[in-house]
mmCIF file of C-alpha atoms and ligand atoms in Angstrom:
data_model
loop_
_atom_site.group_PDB
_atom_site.id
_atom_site.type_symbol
_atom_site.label_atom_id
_atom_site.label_comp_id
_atom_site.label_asym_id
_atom_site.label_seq_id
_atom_site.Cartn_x
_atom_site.Cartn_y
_atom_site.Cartn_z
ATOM 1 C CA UNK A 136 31.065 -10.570 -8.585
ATOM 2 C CA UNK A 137 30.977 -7.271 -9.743
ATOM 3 C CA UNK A 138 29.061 -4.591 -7.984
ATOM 4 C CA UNK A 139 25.772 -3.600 -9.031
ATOM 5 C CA UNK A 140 24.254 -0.507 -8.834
ATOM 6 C CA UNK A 141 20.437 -0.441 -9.132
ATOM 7 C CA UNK A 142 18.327 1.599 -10.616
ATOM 8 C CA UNK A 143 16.695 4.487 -8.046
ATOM 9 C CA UNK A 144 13.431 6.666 -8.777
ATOM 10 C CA UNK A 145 14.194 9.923 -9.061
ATOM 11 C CA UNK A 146 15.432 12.551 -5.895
ATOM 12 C CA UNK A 147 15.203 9.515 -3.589
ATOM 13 C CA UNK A 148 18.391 8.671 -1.164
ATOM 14 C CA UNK A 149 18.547 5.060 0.200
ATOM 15 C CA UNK A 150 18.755 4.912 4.205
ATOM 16 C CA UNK A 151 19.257 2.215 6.121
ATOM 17 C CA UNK A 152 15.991 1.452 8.394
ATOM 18 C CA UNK A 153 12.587 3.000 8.025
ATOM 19 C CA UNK A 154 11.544 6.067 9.601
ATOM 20 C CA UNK A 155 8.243 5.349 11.506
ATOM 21 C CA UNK A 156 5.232 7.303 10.145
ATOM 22 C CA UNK A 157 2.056 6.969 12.726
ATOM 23 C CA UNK A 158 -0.220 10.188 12.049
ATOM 24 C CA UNK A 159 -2.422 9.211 14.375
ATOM 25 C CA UNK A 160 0.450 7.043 17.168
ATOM 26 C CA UNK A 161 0.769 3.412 17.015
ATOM 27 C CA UNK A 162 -2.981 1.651 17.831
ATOM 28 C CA UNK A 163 -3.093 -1.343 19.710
ATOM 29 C CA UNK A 164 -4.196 -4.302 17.703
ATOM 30 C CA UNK A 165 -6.192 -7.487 19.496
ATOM 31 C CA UNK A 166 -5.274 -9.581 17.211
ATOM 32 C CA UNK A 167 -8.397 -12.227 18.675
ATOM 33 C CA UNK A 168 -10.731 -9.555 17.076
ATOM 34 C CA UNK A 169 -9.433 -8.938 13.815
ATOM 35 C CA UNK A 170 -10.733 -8.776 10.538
ATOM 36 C CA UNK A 171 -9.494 -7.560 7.637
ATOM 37 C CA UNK A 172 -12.906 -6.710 5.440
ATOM 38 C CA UNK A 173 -12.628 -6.818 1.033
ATOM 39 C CA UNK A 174 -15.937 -4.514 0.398
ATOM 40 C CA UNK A 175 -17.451 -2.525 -2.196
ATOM 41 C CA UNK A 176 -18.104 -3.113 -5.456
ATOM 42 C CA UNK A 177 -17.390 -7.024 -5.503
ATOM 43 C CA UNK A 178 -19.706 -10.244 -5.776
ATOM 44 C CA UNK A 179 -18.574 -11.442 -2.950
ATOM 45 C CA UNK A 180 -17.829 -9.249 0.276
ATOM 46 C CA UNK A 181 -14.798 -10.925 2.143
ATOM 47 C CA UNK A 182 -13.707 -11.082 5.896
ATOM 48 C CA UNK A 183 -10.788 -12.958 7.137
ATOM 49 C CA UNK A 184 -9.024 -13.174 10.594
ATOM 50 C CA UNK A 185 -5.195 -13.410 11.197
ATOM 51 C CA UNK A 186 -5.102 -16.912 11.134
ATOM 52 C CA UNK A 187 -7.170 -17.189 8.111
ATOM 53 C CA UNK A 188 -4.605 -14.586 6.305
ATOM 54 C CA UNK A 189 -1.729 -16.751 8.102
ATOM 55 C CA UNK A 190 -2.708 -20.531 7.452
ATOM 56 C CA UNK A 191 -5.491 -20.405 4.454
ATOM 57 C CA UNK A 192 -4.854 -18.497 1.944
ATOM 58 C CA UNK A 193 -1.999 -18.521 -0.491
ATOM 59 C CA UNK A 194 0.873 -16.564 0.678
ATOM 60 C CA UNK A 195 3.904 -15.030 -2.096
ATOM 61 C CA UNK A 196 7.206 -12.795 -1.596
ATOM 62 C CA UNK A 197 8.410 -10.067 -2.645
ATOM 63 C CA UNK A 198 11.813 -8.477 -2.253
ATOM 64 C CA UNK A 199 11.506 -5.195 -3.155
ATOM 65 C CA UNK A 200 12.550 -1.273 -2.417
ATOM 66 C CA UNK A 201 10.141 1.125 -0.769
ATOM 67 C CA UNK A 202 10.015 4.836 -1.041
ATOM 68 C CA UNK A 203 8.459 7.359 1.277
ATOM 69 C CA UNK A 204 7.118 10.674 -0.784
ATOM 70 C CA UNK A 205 9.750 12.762 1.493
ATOM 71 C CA UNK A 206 13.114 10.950 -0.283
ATOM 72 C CA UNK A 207 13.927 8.273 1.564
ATOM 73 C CA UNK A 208 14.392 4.403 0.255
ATOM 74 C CA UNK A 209 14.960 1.291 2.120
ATOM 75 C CA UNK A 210 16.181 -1.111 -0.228
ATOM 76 C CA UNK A 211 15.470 -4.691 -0.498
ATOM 77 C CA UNK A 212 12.860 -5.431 2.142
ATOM 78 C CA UNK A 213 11.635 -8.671 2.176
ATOM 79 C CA UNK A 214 7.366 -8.864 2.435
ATOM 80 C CA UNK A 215 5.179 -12.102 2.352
ATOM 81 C CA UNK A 216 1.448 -11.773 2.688
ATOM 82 C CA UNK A 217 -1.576 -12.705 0.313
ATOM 83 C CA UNK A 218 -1.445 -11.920 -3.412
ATOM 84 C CA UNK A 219 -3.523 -8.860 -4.422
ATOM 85 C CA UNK A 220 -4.211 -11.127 -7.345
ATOM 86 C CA UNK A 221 -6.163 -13.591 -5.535
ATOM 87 C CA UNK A 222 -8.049 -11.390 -3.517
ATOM 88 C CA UNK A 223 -9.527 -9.603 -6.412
ATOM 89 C CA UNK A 224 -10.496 -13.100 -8.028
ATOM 90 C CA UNK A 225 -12.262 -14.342 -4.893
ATOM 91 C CA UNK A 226 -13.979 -11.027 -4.132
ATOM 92 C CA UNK A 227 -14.806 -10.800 -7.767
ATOM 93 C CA UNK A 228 -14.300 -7.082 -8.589
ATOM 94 C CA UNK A 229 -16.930 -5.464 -10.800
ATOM 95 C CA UNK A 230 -16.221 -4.276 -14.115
ATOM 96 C CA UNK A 231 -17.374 -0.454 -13.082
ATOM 97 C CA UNK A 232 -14.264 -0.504 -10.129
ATOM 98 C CA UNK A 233 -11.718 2.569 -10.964
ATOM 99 C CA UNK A 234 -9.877 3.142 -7.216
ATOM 100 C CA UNK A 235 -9.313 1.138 -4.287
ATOM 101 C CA UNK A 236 -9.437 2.474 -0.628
ATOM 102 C CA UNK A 237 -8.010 1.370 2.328
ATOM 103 C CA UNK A 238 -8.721 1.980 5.771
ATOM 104 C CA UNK A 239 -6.284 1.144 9.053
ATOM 105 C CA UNK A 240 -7.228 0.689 12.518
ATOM 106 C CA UNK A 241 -6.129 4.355 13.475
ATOM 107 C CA UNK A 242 -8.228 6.207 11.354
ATOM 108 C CA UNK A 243 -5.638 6.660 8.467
ATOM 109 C CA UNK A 244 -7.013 6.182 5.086
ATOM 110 C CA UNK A 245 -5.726 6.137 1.340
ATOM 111 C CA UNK A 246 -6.657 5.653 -2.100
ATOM 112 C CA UNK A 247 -4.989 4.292 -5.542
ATOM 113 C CA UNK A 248 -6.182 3.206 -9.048
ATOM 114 C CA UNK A 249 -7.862 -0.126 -9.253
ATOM 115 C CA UNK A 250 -5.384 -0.273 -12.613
ATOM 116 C CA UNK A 251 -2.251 -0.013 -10.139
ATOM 117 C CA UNK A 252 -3.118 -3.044 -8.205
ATOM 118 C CA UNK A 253 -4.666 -4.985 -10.773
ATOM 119 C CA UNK A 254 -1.511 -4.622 -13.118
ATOM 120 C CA UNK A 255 1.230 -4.458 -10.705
ATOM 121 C CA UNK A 256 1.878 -8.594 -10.020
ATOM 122 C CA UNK A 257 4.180 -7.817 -7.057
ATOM 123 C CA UNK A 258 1.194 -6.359 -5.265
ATOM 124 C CA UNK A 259 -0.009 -7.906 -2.032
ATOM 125 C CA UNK A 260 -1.286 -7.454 1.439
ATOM 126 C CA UNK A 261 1.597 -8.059 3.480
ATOM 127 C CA UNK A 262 2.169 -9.869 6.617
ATOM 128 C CA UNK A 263 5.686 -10.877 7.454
ATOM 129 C CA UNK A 264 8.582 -8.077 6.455
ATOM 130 C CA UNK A 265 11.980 -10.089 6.281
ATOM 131 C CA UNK A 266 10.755 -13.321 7.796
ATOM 132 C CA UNK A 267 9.065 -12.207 11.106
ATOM 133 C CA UNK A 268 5.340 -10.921 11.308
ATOM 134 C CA UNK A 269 5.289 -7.208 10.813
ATOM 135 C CA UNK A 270 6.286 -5.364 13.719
ATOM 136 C CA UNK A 271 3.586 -3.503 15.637
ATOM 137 C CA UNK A 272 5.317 -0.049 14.590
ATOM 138 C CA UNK A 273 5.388 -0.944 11.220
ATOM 139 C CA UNK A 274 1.611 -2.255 10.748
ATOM 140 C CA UNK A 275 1.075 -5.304 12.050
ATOM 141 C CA UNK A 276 -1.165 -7.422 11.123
ATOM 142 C CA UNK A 277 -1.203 -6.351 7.599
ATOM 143 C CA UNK A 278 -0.370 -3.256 5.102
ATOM 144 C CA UNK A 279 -0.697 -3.259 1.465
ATOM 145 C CA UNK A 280 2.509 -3.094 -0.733
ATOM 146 C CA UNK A 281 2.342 -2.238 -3.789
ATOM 147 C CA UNK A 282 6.139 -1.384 -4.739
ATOM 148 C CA UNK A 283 6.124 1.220 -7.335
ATOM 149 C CA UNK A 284 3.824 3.873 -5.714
ATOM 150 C CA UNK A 285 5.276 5.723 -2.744
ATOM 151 C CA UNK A 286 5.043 4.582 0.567
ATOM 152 C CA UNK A 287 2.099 6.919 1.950
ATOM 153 C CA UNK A 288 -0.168 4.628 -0.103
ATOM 154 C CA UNK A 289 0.572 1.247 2.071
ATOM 155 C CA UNK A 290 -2.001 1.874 4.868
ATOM 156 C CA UNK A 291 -0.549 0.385 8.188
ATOM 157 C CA UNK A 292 -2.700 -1.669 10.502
ATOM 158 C CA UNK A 293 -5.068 -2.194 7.634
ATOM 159 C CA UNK A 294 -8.688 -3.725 8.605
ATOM 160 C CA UNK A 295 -10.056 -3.169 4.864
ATOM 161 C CA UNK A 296 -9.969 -2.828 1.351
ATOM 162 C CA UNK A 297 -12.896 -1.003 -0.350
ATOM 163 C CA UNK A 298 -13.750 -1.051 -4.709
ATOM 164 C CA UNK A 299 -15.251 1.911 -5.444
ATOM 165 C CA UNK A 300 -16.220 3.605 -9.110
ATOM 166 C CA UNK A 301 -15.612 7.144 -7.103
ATOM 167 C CA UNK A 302 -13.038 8.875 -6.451
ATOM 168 C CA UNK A 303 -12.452 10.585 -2.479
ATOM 169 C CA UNK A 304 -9.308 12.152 -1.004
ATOM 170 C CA UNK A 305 -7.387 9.819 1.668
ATOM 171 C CA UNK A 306 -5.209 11.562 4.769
ATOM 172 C CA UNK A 307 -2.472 13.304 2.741
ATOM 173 C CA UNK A 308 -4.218 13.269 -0.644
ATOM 174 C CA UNK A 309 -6.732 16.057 1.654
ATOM 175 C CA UNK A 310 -3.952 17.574 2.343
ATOM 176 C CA UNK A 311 -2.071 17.827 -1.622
ATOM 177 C CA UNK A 312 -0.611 14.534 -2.353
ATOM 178 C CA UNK A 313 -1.172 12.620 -5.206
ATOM 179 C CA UNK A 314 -3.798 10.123 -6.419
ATOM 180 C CA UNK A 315 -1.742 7.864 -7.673
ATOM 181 C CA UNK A 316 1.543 8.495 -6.476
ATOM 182 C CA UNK A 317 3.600 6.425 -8.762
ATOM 183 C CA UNK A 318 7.717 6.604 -7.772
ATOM 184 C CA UNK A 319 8.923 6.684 -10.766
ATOM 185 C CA UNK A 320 6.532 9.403 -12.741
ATOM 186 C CA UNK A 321 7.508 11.134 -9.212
ATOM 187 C CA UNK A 322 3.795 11.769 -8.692
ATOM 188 C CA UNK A 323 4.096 13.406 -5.157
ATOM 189 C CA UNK A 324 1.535 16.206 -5.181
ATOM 190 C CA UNK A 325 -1.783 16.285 -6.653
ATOM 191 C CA UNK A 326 -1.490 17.879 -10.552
ATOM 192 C CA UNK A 327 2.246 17.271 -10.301
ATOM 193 C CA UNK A 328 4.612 14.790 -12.127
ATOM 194 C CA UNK A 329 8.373 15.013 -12.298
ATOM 195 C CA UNK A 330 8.528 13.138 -15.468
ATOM 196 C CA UNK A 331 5.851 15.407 -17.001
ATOM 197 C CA UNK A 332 5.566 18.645 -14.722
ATOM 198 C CA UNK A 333 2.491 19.446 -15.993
ATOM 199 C CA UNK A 334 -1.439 19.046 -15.185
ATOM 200 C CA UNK A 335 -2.535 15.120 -15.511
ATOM 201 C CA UNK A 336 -5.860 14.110 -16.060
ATOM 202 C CA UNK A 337 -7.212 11.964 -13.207
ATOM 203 C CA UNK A 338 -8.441 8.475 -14.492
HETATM 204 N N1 MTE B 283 -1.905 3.919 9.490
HETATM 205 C C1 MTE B 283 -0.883 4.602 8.961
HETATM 206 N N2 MTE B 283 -0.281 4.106 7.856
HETATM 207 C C2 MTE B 283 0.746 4.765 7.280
HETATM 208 C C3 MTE B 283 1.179 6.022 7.785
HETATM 209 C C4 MTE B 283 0.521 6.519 8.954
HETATM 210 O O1 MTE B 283 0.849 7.600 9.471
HETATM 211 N N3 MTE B 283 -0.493 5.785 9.511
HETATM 212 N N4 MTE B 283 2.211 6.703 7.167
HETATM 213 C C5 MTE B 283 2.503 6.334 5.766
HETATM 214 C C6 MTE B 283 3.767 6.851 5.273
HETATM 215 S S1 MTE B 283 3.822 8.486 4.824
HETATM 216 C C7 MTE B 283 4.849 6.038 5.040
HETATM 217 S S2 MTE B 283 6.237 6.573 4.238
HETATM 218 C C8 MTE B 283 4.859 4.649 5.524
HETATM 219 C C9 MTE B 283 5.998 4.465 6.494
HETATM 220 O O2 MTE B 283 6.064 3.153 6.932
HETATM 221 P P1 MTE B 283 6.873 2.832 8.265
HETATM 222 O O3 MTE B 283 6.245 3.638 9.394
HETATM 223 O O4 MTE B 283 6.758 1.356 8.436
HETATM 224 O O5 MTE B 283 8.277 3.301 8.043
HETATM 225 O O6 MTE B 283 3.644 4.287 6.170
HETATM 226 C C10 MTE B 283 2.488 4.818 5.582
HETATM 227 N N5 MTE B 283 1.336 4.222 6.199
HETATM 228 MO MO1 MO B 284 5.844 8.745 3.638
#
């Protein structure tokens, strides 16, 4: 077979293993005491423990590349988890949601556009990278994925998932980074796009 070369975003170099980001160190996680929470503006508020996430709900996979803001891709990392898709059906987001935020067990927060999780159909909230259950280091129980915005935006040990109308700032959008933070547009600081190097409106 001939050898294929695949299609990078821009200025990012592929490694071979991820570099572990923990801002604020690696938490511990009882797992017996575990929720991860859907709230905001929904019909339905949601709550659902590991096994719940594990054994009831629909699980897909994705094999896809991810890209942390500094340069650096892994390629072709296997995630399974619970579609984004159904989650937003049961919760039943309201019509007035523009940006999603999630919260993690240590404190870290982020943000993205409702639009980049509702129209991206890879987009999940992953539990198992490449077969096993996500290791501690790396999240576990759960982190979202959503494979075309940089890797900042999947909040590890993730405990919920809040619909809001407002905008607010997550950890390193306070400190410049992007609201979006799509790979390819190379949206890495706030007012900043590689493709378009100029000012962009905020939804
Ligand atoms: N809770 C938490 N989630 C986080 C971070 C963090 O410091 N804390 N760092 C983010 C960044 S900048 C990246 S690139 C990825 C790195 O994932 P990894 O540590 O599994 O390599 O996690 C993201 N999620
Ligand atoms: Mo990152």
């Amino acid at each position: 077979m001939e050898k294929q070369t695949k299609e990078m975003p821009p200025n990012q170099h592929v490694v071979k293993n991820f570099i572990i980001y923990a801002e604020f160190g690696i938490p511990e996680v009882e797992i017996q005491k575990y929720n991860l929470k859907v709230t905001g503006l929904v019909q339905n508020e949601l709550s659902f423990t590991y096994d719940q996430l594990m054994k009831e709900l629909p699980h897909a996979k994705v094999k896809t590349d991810f890209h942390c803001v500094t340069g650096w891709s892994v390629l072709d990392v296997e995630w399974e988890g619970v579609p984004f898709s159904y989650l937003l059906e049961k919760a039943g987001v309201k019509d007035n949601v523009k940006w999603v935020n999630f919260y993690s067990l240590d404190g870290y927060t982020t943000i993205i556009p409702f639009e980049d999780l509702k129209n991206d159909p890879q987009s999940m909230v992953a539990l198992l990278m490449n077969g096993k259950p996500i290791p501690d280091k790396n999240g576990f129980p759960a982190r979202p994925i959503i494979p075309h915005l940089y890797g900042w935006k999947s909040a590890k040990w993730l405990t919920e998932i809040q619909f809001m109308d407002k905008y607010i700032d997550g950890y390193w959008e306070e400190r410049g980074y992007h609201e979006r933070g799509n790979v390819w547009d190379e949206e890495r600081f706030k007012g900043m796009s590689g493709k378009h190097s100029r000012k962009r409106p905020i939804l």
